[in-house]
Amino acid sequence: MNSCYRKTLQGLNKYICFSKCICNFGICRILILVLFSISIAGSLKAKEDKTVIVLNSDSSIDKYSVVHTEFKSRINNPVLEIDLGSKWLDEEEIKEKMIQIDPDIIYCIGSKAYQMAYKMRRDNKLVFSLMINWKRFPAGKNVYGVSNELPQIMQLSMYRYFFPDINKIGVLYSKAYNIEWFKNAVKSAKEVGIEVIGRSIRKPDDIKSALNKLLQEVDAVWLIPDPVVIRDIESVKVIFETSDKARKPVLAYDKAFIGFGATLITSADIPTMGKQAARIVQEILTEQEISERVQDPAGSFNILNMKKVEDYDLQFNNEALDSVNEIVKLSYIKKYPNY
Amino acid sequence: MTSFINTFSIPIRRNAIFGKYRQVSSICLWFIFLWLLFPSEIFASRYTIYFYNPETNINNFVLLKNEFDRYLSEHGQFTFQPFSDKETFEKFAAKRKSGIFLISSWHYQDLSKKIQIEPVLIGILKGKPIQRKILFAKGDITNVDSLMGKSIASSGSEDYTKNILLQMLGKGKEDIINSLNVLTVPKDIDALMAFGFGMSDAALTTEHTQEKLSKINPKLCNMLNELASTETYLQIVAAPKQSDENIQQLLSLIAKMTSSLDGRKNLKMISLDGWKKVSKAERKYLEK
């Protein structure tokens, strides 16, 4: 009986001690601090797991798919990949997903993806690539990316490298869209010993007469993505046919012009653009300093039309063969006229 | 009993004929099945040049394959097989005995420990089998320590780039090398241009590319700040230690590339202008 009574007393004593401890303000404060730190650490941990959404304008387009794959091989944490080319997605659904995830970065492939991301989540950090003429689009301080166009000096350096005898290059442009571009091109060209001569046009109907005058002065024609010059397929045909009659090569910026008879295509290398975009995302995620918000593409992709080189008796620098990615020959053009 | 046999003799013979057909058709089906499963094994009689080069991020495989195949097929049943990935190359190449390897000297040193091969020819450019690899950096990066965490443009794979830098800067700088952000570009000239036009803080390229740039854009070339350099051998042609007549024929075909216009053009595509036989000293270096 005695021992039983003692045990009860000891139990009661322990309970009283425990209650005293709980009621002790010092210990309470420590407890609160510990809980507070745990919750802060938890939230910090959650913040560390930064999220990236990849928004692809249309993954069935080859270059969009290539850049997406390259990006994914370097960035492990995209939590969501949305293909805007898919028929089964609507804007509301995408918006809801974006709100749910609240990503740290949205990587936008192509103009459609960027426009949607900017409309929905302009306060998030947006990284873009494969946007034709990105300067046309609105961009805030949260926008980063890789430009679609090779810097003029890089293109001109390639022209000088491949064709040492080409000293005067002609450009058709519209003052409304490309006057600044043209002025810069003239300046850059001097660095590589090339003279850029331009003719501005106001409407596609002016192409033929302007080009005929230009062809008398230049060794080659440099085709640029000017919306007045390249209004439609007819204006493209006029440029290529007129230049061909004058036996002057056309230096273009997209693979699509090979079928029309472009002699050299110099464009940005797509996988390298994916690597650059991934690097920007990594730098943002690790809070590194980003020197340039929009970078120029670092790699080039060159397609050479050997048939045209032979037809026009062009002096091609054989040393530059290791910088050619594709050589197009007559048989290929005959087989795929729209290539 | 006889009538019983007679009654069934025709169907039995028919069955035998059908059986033979079935046998033949099942053999054919097996062959088709095996062909689908292991096409390269069945048609492995073609002797092949297996090409992999981590020094340049070559992405013109279709062009290389077409041009080399065209050159080789004029001289026999030979083909050219380029690879973009080291692991796939080694997995594939290690099993093959009907071919030779066109690889970088850096990779040879690694591969020769895994498979029984020996160096036969070494590439030359401007008469030299050696190339000088140069590390260029921005003007404000005056020493190697300032490279910590910076970006470097290179046409080689990340592994290769870091390995060359290790050879160039020594093990003491391993932390700096590992902190570098390697931007792999398609061509050596791209690496130098990317660096020159401000897309990276440094570049790893060759002296040969620097010379090319000096012809295209001397102003840009004058701005390049050389931080360190090292010398490496150019590409190697290696053959199995136990070779046969076909391998010898393929080797002599490669050695004779410089005597034809197409051969010289193909060599230019892989940044070479000739071959020389591997000397004793070179072999010793490559096999150390």
mmCIF file of C-alpha atoms in Angstrom, chain B:
data_model
loop_
_atom_site.group_PDB
_atom_site.id
_atom_site.type_symbol
_atom_site.label_atom_id
_atom_site.label_comp_id
_atom_site.label_asym_id
_atom_site.label_seq_id
_atom_site.Cartn_x
_atom_site.Cartn_y
_atom_site.Cartn_z
ATOM 1 C CA MET B 1 -2.920 -52.551 -94.017
ATOM 2 C CA THR B 2 -1.409 -51.867 -97.474
ATOM 3 C CA SER B 3 -4.590 -50.206 -98.605
ATOM 4 C CA PHE B 4 -4.506 -48.198 -95.435
ATOM 5 C CA ILE B 5 -0.968 -47.048 -96.221
ATOM 6 C CA ASN B 6 -1.930 -46.408 -99.870
ATOM 7 C CA THR B 7 -4.906 -44.421 -98.804
ATOM 8 C CA PHE B 8 -2.681 -42.177 -96.733
ATOM 9 C CA SER B 9 0.471 -42.214 -98.896
ATOM 10 C CA ILE B 10 -0.408 -39.093 -100.912
ATOM 11 C CA PRO B 11 -1.282 -36.939 -97.920
ATOM 12 C CA ILE B 12 1.889 -38.178 -96.203
ATOM 13 C CA ARG B 13 4.025 -37.090 -99.196
ATOM 14 C CA ARG B 14 2.136 -33.783 -99.302
ATOM 15 C CA ASN B 15 2.837 -33.332 -95.626
ATOM 16 C CA ALA B 16 6.505 -34.002 -96.287
ATOM 17 C CA ILE B 17 6.561 -31.366 -99.046
ATOM 18 C CA PHE B 18 4.705 -28.899 -96.853
ATOM 19 C CA GLY B 19 7.101 -29.746 -94.058
ATOM 20 C CA LYS B 20 10.058 -28.849 -96.245
ATOM 21 C CA TYR B 21 8.359 -25.595 -97.243
ATOM 22 C CA ARG B 22 7.655 -24.903 -93.608
ATOM 23 C CA GLN B 23 11.304 -25.591 -92.767
ATOM 24 C CA VAL B 24 12.569 -23.271 -95.502
ATOM 25 C CA SER B 25 10.082 -20.554 -94.629
ATOM 26 C CA SER B 26 10.896 -20.805 -90.903
ATOM 27 C CA ILE B 27 14.632 -20.487 -91.715
ATOM 28 C CA CYS B 28 13.801 -17.423 -93.823
ATOM 29 C CA LEU B 29 11.704 -15.974 -91.024
ATOM 30 C CA TRP B 30 14.524 -16.570 -88.555
ATOM 31 C CA PHE B 31 16.936 -14.860 -90.905
ATOM 32 C CA ILE B 32 14.595 -11.868 -91.293
ATOM 33 C CA PHE B 33 14.150 -11.786 -87.523
ATOM 34 C CA LEU B 34 17.923 -11.830 -86.962
ATOM 35 C CA TRP B 35 18.427 -9.248 -89.707
ATOM 36 C CA LEU B 36 15.977 -6.928 -88.000
ATOM 37 C CA LEU B 37 17.592 -7.584 -84.653
ATOM 38 C CA PHE B 38 21.266 -7.419 -85.592
ATOM 39 C CA PRO B 39 21.559 -5.762 -89.000
ATOM 40 C CA SER B 40 25.117 -4.600 -88.477
ATOM 41 C CA GLU B 41 26.304 -8.063 -87.381
ATOM 42 C CA ILE B 42 24.922 -9.717 -90.493
ATOM 43 C CA PHE B 43 26.376 -7.142 -92.854
ATOM 44 C CA ALA B 44 29.548 -6.617 -90.915
ATOM 45 C CA SER B 45 31.619 -7.823 -93.844
ATOM 46 C CA ARG B 46 32.102 -4.159 -94.865
ATOM 47 C CA TYR B 47 35.239 -2.758 -93.335
ATOM 48 C CA THR B 48 34.602 0.515 -91.596
ATOM 49 C CA ILE B 49 36.387 3.632 -90.351
ATOM 50 C CA TYR B 50 34.920 4.397 -86.939
ATOM 51 C CA PHE B 51 35.189 8.105 -86.253
ATOM 52 C CA TYR B 52 34.785 9.944 -82.978
ATOM 53 C CA ASN B 53 36.430 13.213 -82.057
ATOM 54 C CA PRO B 54 35.714 14.986 -78.770
ATOM 55 C CA GLU B 55 38.035 17.824 -79.810
ATOM 56 C CA THR B 56 35.446 19.266 -82.145
ATOM 57 C CA ASN B 57 31.746 19.236 -81.574
ATOM 58 C CA ILE B 58 31.238 17.970 -85.113
ATOM 59 C CA ASN B 59 27.607 18.196 -86.142
ATOM 60 C CA ASN B 60 28.026 17.701 -89.872
ATOM 61 C CA PHE B 61 27.833 13.910 -89.645
ATOM 62 C CA VAL B 62 25.653 13.506 -92.721
ATOM 63 C CA LEU B 63 28.120 15.506 -94.766
ATOM 64 C CA LEU B 64 31.126 13.597 -93.381
ATOM 65 C CA LYS B 65 29.490 10.224 -93.903
ATOM 66 C CA ASN B 66 28.392 11.033 -97.454
ATOM 67 C CA GLU B 67 31.736 12.406 -98.547
ATOM 68 C CA PHE B 68 33.887 9.707 -96.900
ATOM 69 C CA ASP B 69 31.588 6.903 -98.070
ATOM 70 C CA ARG B 70 31.807 8.230 -101.612
ATOM 71 C CA TYR B 71 35.598 8.318 -101.459
ATOM 72 C CA LEU B 72 35.931 4.882 -99.828
ATOM 73 C CA SER B 73 33.375 3.070 -101.981
ATOM 74 C CA GLU B 74 35.427 3.920 -105.076
ATOM 75 C CA HIS B 75 38.160 1.669 -103.694
ATOM 76 C CA GLY B 76 36.252 -1.274 -102.224
ATOM 77 C CA GLN B 77 33.642 -2.386 -99.710
ATOM 78 C CA PHE B 78 34.521 0.240 -97.128
ATOM 79 C CA THR B 79 32.352 2.628 -95.137
ATOM 80 C CA PHE B 80 32.704 5.508 -92.721
ATOM 81 C CA GLN B 81 30.819 5.614 -89.458
ATOM 82 C CA PRO B 82 30.950 8.797 -87.367
ATOM 83 C CA PHE B 83 29.809 8.895 -83.727
ATOM 84 C CA SER B 84 28.686 11.876 -81.665
ATOM 85 C CA ASP B 85 28.878 10.238 -78.276
ATOM 86 C CA LYS B 86 31.909 8.697 -76.594
ATOM 87 C CA GLU B 87 29.998 6.025 -74.704
ATOM 88 C CA THR B 88 28.145 4.751 -77.783
ATOM 89 C CA PHE B 89 31.363 4.812 -79.778
ATOM 90 C CA GLU B 90 33.254 2.756 -77.229
ATOM 91 C CA LYS B 91 30.385 0.312 -76.727
ATOM 92 C CA PHE B 92 30.108 -0.217 -80.473
ATOM 93 C CA ALA B 93 33.745 -0.008 -81.473
ATOM 94 C CA ALA B 94 35.015 -2.368 -78.782
ATOM 95 C CA LYS B 95 33.054 -5.241 -80.337
ATOM 96 C CA ARG B 96 34.212 -4.630 -83.899
ATOM 97 C CA LYS B 97 37.233 -6.276 -85.430
ATOM 98 C CA SER B 98 36.435 -5.288 -88.999
ATOM 99 C CA GLY B 99 37.505 -1.705 -88.839
ATOM 100 C CA ILE B 100 39.952 1.004 -87.908
ATOM 101 C CA PHE B 101 39.557 4.034 -85.690
ATOM 102 C CA LEU B 102 39.937 7.706 -86.497
ATOM 103 C CA ILE B 103 40.133 9.339 -83.096
ATOM 104 C CA SER B 104 41.780 12.158 -81.190
ATOM 105 C CA SER B 105 45.186 11.457 -79.627
ATOM 106 C CA TRP B 106 43.660 12.255 -76.231
ATOM 107 C CA HIS B 107 40.981 9.602 -76.715
ATOM 108 C CA TYR B 108 43.470 7.100 -78.082
ATOM 109 C CA GLN B 109 45.366 7.097 -74.802
ATOM 110 C CA ASP B 110 42.158 6.172 -73.024
ATOM 111 C CA LEU B 111 40.763 3.740 -75.612
ATOM 112 C CA SER B 112 43.982 1.767 -76.048
ATOM 113 C CA LYS B 113 43.655 0.677 -72.416
ATOM 114 C CA LYS B 114 40.259 -0.820 -73.141
ATOM 115 C CA ILE B 115 40.733 -2.477 -76.535
ATOM 116 C CA GLN B 116 43.711 -3.998 -78.355
ATOM 117 C CA ILE B 117 44.652 -1.252 -80.807
ATOM 118 C CA GLU B 118 47.832 0.444 -81.945
ATOM 119 C CA PRO B 119 48.501 3.832 -83.557
ATOM 120 C CA VAL B 120 49.404 3.626 -87.245
ATOM 121 C CA LEU B 121 49.026 7.099 -88.734
ATOM 122 C CA ILE B 122 48.992 10.544 -87.254
ATOM 123 C CA GLY B 123 47.315 13.554 -88.851
ATOM 124 C CA ILE B 124 49.311 16.563 -89.977
ATOM 125 C CA LEU B 125 48.347 20.171 -90.529
ATOM 126 C CA LYS B 126 50.727 22.622 -92.177
ATOM 127 C CA GLY B 127 53.365 19.905 -92.022
ATOM 128 C CA LYS B 128 53.123 19.368 -88.265
ATOM 129 C CA PRO B 129 51.533 16.492 -86.318
ATOM 130 C CA ILE B 130 51.172 18.732 -83.304
ATOM 131 C CA GLN B 131 48.693 21.491 -82.571
ATOM 132 C CA ARG B 132 49.032 24.208 -79.977
ATOM 133 C CA LYS B 133 45.911 24.563 -77.851
ATOM 134 C CA ILE B 134 45.560 28.078 -76.465
ATOM 135 C CA LEU B 135 43.501 29.432 -73.589
ATOM 136 C CA PHE B 136 42.393 32.985 -74.333
ATOM 137 C CA ALA B 137 40.795 35.211 -71.727
ATOM 138 C CA LYS B 138 39.332 38.684 -71.466
ATOM 139 C CA GLY B 139 41.728 41.551 -70.813
ATOM 140 C CA ASP B 140 40.703 41.860 -67.158
ATOM 141 C CA ILE B 141 41.493 38.182 -66.515
ATOM 142 C CA THR B 142 45.229 38.508 -66.099
ATOM 143 C CA ASN B 143 45.908 35.232 -64.307
ATOM 144 C CA VAL B 144 44.465 31.758 -64.117
ATOM 145 C CA ASP B 145 43.040 32.284 -60.615
ATOM 146 C CA SER B 146 40.742 35.025 -61.935
ATOM 147 C CA LEU B 147 39.050 32.409 -64.122
ATOM 148 C CA MET B 148 37.141 30.989 -61.136
ATOM 149 C CA GLY B 149 33.460 30.478 -62.074
ATOM 150 C CA LYS B 150 33.835 32.105 -65.497
ATOM 151 C CA SER B 151 32.468 30.867 -68.823
ATOM 152 C CA ILE B 152 34.659 29.323 -71.505
ATOM 153 C CA ALA B 153 33.756 28.647 -75.133
ATOM 154 C CA SER B 154 35.170 25.478 -76.636
ATOM 155 C CA SER B 155 34.398 23.258 -79.591
ATOM 156 C CA GLY B 156 35.435 20.191 -77.613
ATOM 157 C CA SER B 157 33.250 18.191 -75.276
ATOM 158 C CA GLU B 158 33.157 19.303 -71.649
ATOM 159 C CA ASP B 159 35.278 16.304 -70.629
ATOM 160 C CA TYR B 160 37.854 16.991 -73.276
ATOM 161 C CA THR B 161 37.991 20.731 -72.545
ATOM 162 C CA LYS B 162 38.555 20.176 -68.839
ATOM 163 C CA ASN B 163 41.139 17.500 -69.529
ATOM 164 C CA ILE B 164 43.148 19.767 -71.822
ATOM 165 C CA LEU B 165 42.926 22.575 -69.286
ATOM 166 C CA LEU B 166 44.216 20.191 -66.629
ATOM 167 C CA GLN B 167 47.147 19.324 -68.865
ATOM 168 C CA MET B 168 47.683 23.033 -69.515
ATOM 169 C CA LEU B 169 47.298 24.435 -66.003
ATOM 170 C CA GLY B 170 48.264 21.502 -63.813
ATOM 171 C CA LYS B 171 46.483 19.623 -61.033
ATOM 172 C CA GLY B 172 46.889 22.545 -58.635
ATOM 173 C CA LYS B 173 44.251 24.445 -60.615
ATOM 174 C CA GLU B 174 41.700 21.639 -60.627
ATOM 175 C CA ASP B 175 39.215 23.657 -58.523
ATOM 176 C CA ILE B 176 39.299 26.520 -60.994
ATOM 177 C CA ILE B 177 38.898 24.151 -63.953
ATOM 178 C CA ASN B 178 35.910 22.455 -62.334
ATOM 179 C CA SER B 179 34.288 25.810 -61.592
ATOM 180 C CA LEU B 180 34.326 26.794 -65.280
ATOM 181 C CA ASN B 181 31.090 26.926 -67.189
ATOM 182 C CA VAL B 182 31.865 25.287 -70.542
ATOM 183 C CA LEU B 183 29.866 26.555 -73.514
ATOM 184 C CA THR B 184 30.241 23.924 -76.215
ATOM 185 C CA VAL B 185 30.025 25.436 -79.691
ATOM 186 C CA PRO B 186 30.033 23.589 -83.034
ATOM 187 C CA LYS B 187 33.337 24.782 -84.454
ATOM 188 C CA ASP B 188 36.711 26.036 -83.275
ATOM 189 C CA ILE B 189 36.202 29.316 -85.131
ATOM 190 C CA ASP B 190 32.833 29.737 -83.344
ATOM 191 C CA ALA B 191 34.596 29.409 -79.980
ATOM 192 C CA LEU B 192 36.993 32.182 -80.863
ATOM 193 C CA MET B 193 34.262 34.396 -82.309
ATOM 194 C CA ALA B 194 31.898 33.741 -79.375
ATOM 195 C CA PHE B 195 34.696 34.833 -77.067
ATOM 196 C CA GLY B 196 35.753 37.738 -79.265
ATOM 197 C CA PHE B 197 32.210 39.093 -79.519
ATOM 198 C CA GLY B 198 31.628 38.899 -75.769
ATOM 199 C CA MET B 199 29.564 35.724 -75.387
ATOM 200 C CA SER B 200 32.066 34.062 -73.045
ATOM 201 C CA ASP B 201 34.869 35.139 -70.698
ATOM 202 C CA ALA B 202 37.445 32.762 -72.183
ATOM 203 C CA ALA B 203 37.984 30.381 -75.091
ATOM 204 C CA LEU B 204 39.959 27.227 -75.701
ATOM 205 C CA THR B 205 41.003 26.991 -79.345
ATOM 206 C CA THR B 206 43.971 26.147 -81.513
ATOM 207 C CA GLU B 207 46.755 28.307 -82.863
ATOM 208 C CA HIS B 208 45.628 27.330 -86.361
ATOM 209 C CA THR B 209 42.181 28.876 -85.730
ATOM 210 C CA GLN B 210 43.820 31.993 -84.328
ATOM 211 C CA GLU B 211 45.748 32.271 -87.608
ATOM 212 C CA LYS B 212 42.516 31.891 -89.571
ATOM 213 C CA LEU B 213 40.870 34.634 -87.533
ATOM 214 C CA SER B 214 43.826 36.936 -88.034
ATOM 215 C CA LYS B 215 43.156 36.757 -91.779
ATOM 216 C CA ILE B 216 39.417 37.377 -91.422
ATOM 217 C CA ASN B 217 39.318 39.904 -88.619
ATOM 218 C CA PRO B 218 42.788 41.171 -87.573
ATOM 219 C CA LYS B 219 41.280 43.775 -85.217
ATOM 220 C CA LEU B 220 39.529 41.088 -83.188
ATOM 221 C CA CYS B 221 42.627 38.912 -83.245
ATOM 222 C CA ASN B 222 44.746 41.684 -81.750
ATOM 223 C CA MET B 223 42.395 41.862 -78.781
ATOM 224 C CA LEU B 224 42.952 38.215 -77.804
ATOM 225 C CA ASN B 225 44.803 37.753 -74.550
ATOM 226 C CA GLU B 226 46.690 34.431 -74.332
ATOM 227 C CA LEU B 227 46.660 33.036 -70.814
ATOM 228 C CA ALA B 228 48.176 29.568 -71.254
ATOM 229 C CA SER B 229 48.869 26.934 -73.889
ATOM 230 C CA THR B 230 49.781 23.282 -74.375
ATOM 231 C CA GLU B 231 50.650 21.032 -77.260
ATOM 232 C CA THR B 232 48.731 17.937 -78.315
ATOM 233 C CA TYR B 233 48.990 15.525 -81.196
ATOM 234 C CA LEU B 234 46.426 15.771 -83.978
ATOM 235 C CA GLN B 235 44.058 12.934 -84.855
ATOM 236 C CA ILE B 236 45.256 9.342 -84.857
ATOM 237 C CA VAL B 237 44.409 6.402 -87.076
ATOM 238 C CA ALA B 238 44.519 3.279 -84.936
ATOM 239 C CA ALA B 239 44.076 -0.331 -86.056
ATOM 240 C CA PRO B 240 43.494 -3.623 -84.224
ATOM 241 C CA LYS B 241 46.786 -5.212 -83.160
ATOM 242 C CA GLN B 242 45.834 -8.334 -85.106
ATOM 243 C CA SER B 243 44.903 -6.963 -88.471
ATOM 244 C CA ASP B 244 44.038 -8.670 -91.759
ATOM 245 C CA GLU B 245 44.402 -7.877 -95.444
ATOM 246 C CA ASN B 246 41.282 -5.675 -95.552
ATOM 247 C CA ILE B 247 42.458 -3.586 -92.641
ATOM 248 C CA GLN B 248 45.811 -3.098 -94.355
ATOM 249 C CA GLN B 249 44.023 -2.064 -97.544
ATOM 250 C CA LEU B 250 41.866 0.417 -95.613
ATOM 251 C CA LEU B 251 44.948 1.849 -93.909
ATOM 252 C CA SER B 252 46.753 2.348 -97.190
ATOM 253 C CA LEU B 253 43.630 3.987 -98.617
ATOM 254 C CA ILE B 254 43.672 6.502 -95.787
ATOM 255 C CA ALA B 255 47.381 7.102 -96.133
ATOM 256 C CA LYS B 256 46.839 7.864 -99.841
ATOM 257 C CA MET B 257 44.057 10.391 -99.278
ATOM 258 C CA THR B 258 46.345 13.292 -100.095
ATOM 259 C CA SER B 259 46.966 11.997 -103.612
ATOM 260 C CA SER B 260 43.410 12.699 -104.804
ATOM 261 C CA LEU B 261 41.353 15.899 -104.839
ATOM 262 C CA ASP B 262 38.381 14.260 -103.087
ATOM 263 C CA GLY B 263 40.677 12.754 -100.482
ATOM 264 C CA ARG B 264 42.279 16.121 -99.731
ATOM 265 C CA LYS B 265 38.833 17.756 -99.514
ATOM 266 C CA ASN B 266 37.677 15.121 -97.039
ATOM 267 C CA LEU B 267 40.779 15.654 -94.941
ATOM 268 C CA LYS B 268 40.019 19.389 -94.812
ATOM 269 C CA MET B 269 36.600 18.545 -93.391
ATOM 270 C CA ILE B 270 38.289 17.019 -90.376
ATOM 271 C CA SER B 271 40.809 19.892 -90.153
ATOM 272 C CA LEU B 272 43.800 17.961 -91.490
ATOM 273 C CA ASP B 273 45.880 18.169 -94.636
ATOM 274 C CA GLY B 274 47.770 14.904 -94.536
ATOM 275 C CA TRP B 275 49.062 11.852 -92.648
ATOM 276 C CA LYS B 276 52.403 10.548 -91.486
ATOM 277 C CA LYS B 277 53.446 7.220 -90.026
ATOM 278 C CA VAL B 278 53.623 7.155 -86.252
ATOM 279 C CA SER B 279 57.272 7.321 -85.166
ATOM 280 C CA LYS B 280 58.767 5.378 -82.244
ATOM 281 C CA ALA B 281 58.830 8.494 -80.068
ATOM 282 C CA GLU B 282 55.229 9.341 -80.909
ATOM 283 C CA ARG B 283 54.138 5.778 -80.202
ATOM 284 C CA LYS B 284 55.947 5.878 -76.880
ATOM 285 C CA TYR B 285 54.201 9.123 -75.967
ATOM 286 C CA LEU B 286 50.787 7.882 -77.055
ATOM 287 C CA GLU B 287 51.136 4.608 -75.184
ATOM 288 C CA LYS B 288 52.347 5.996 -71.906
#
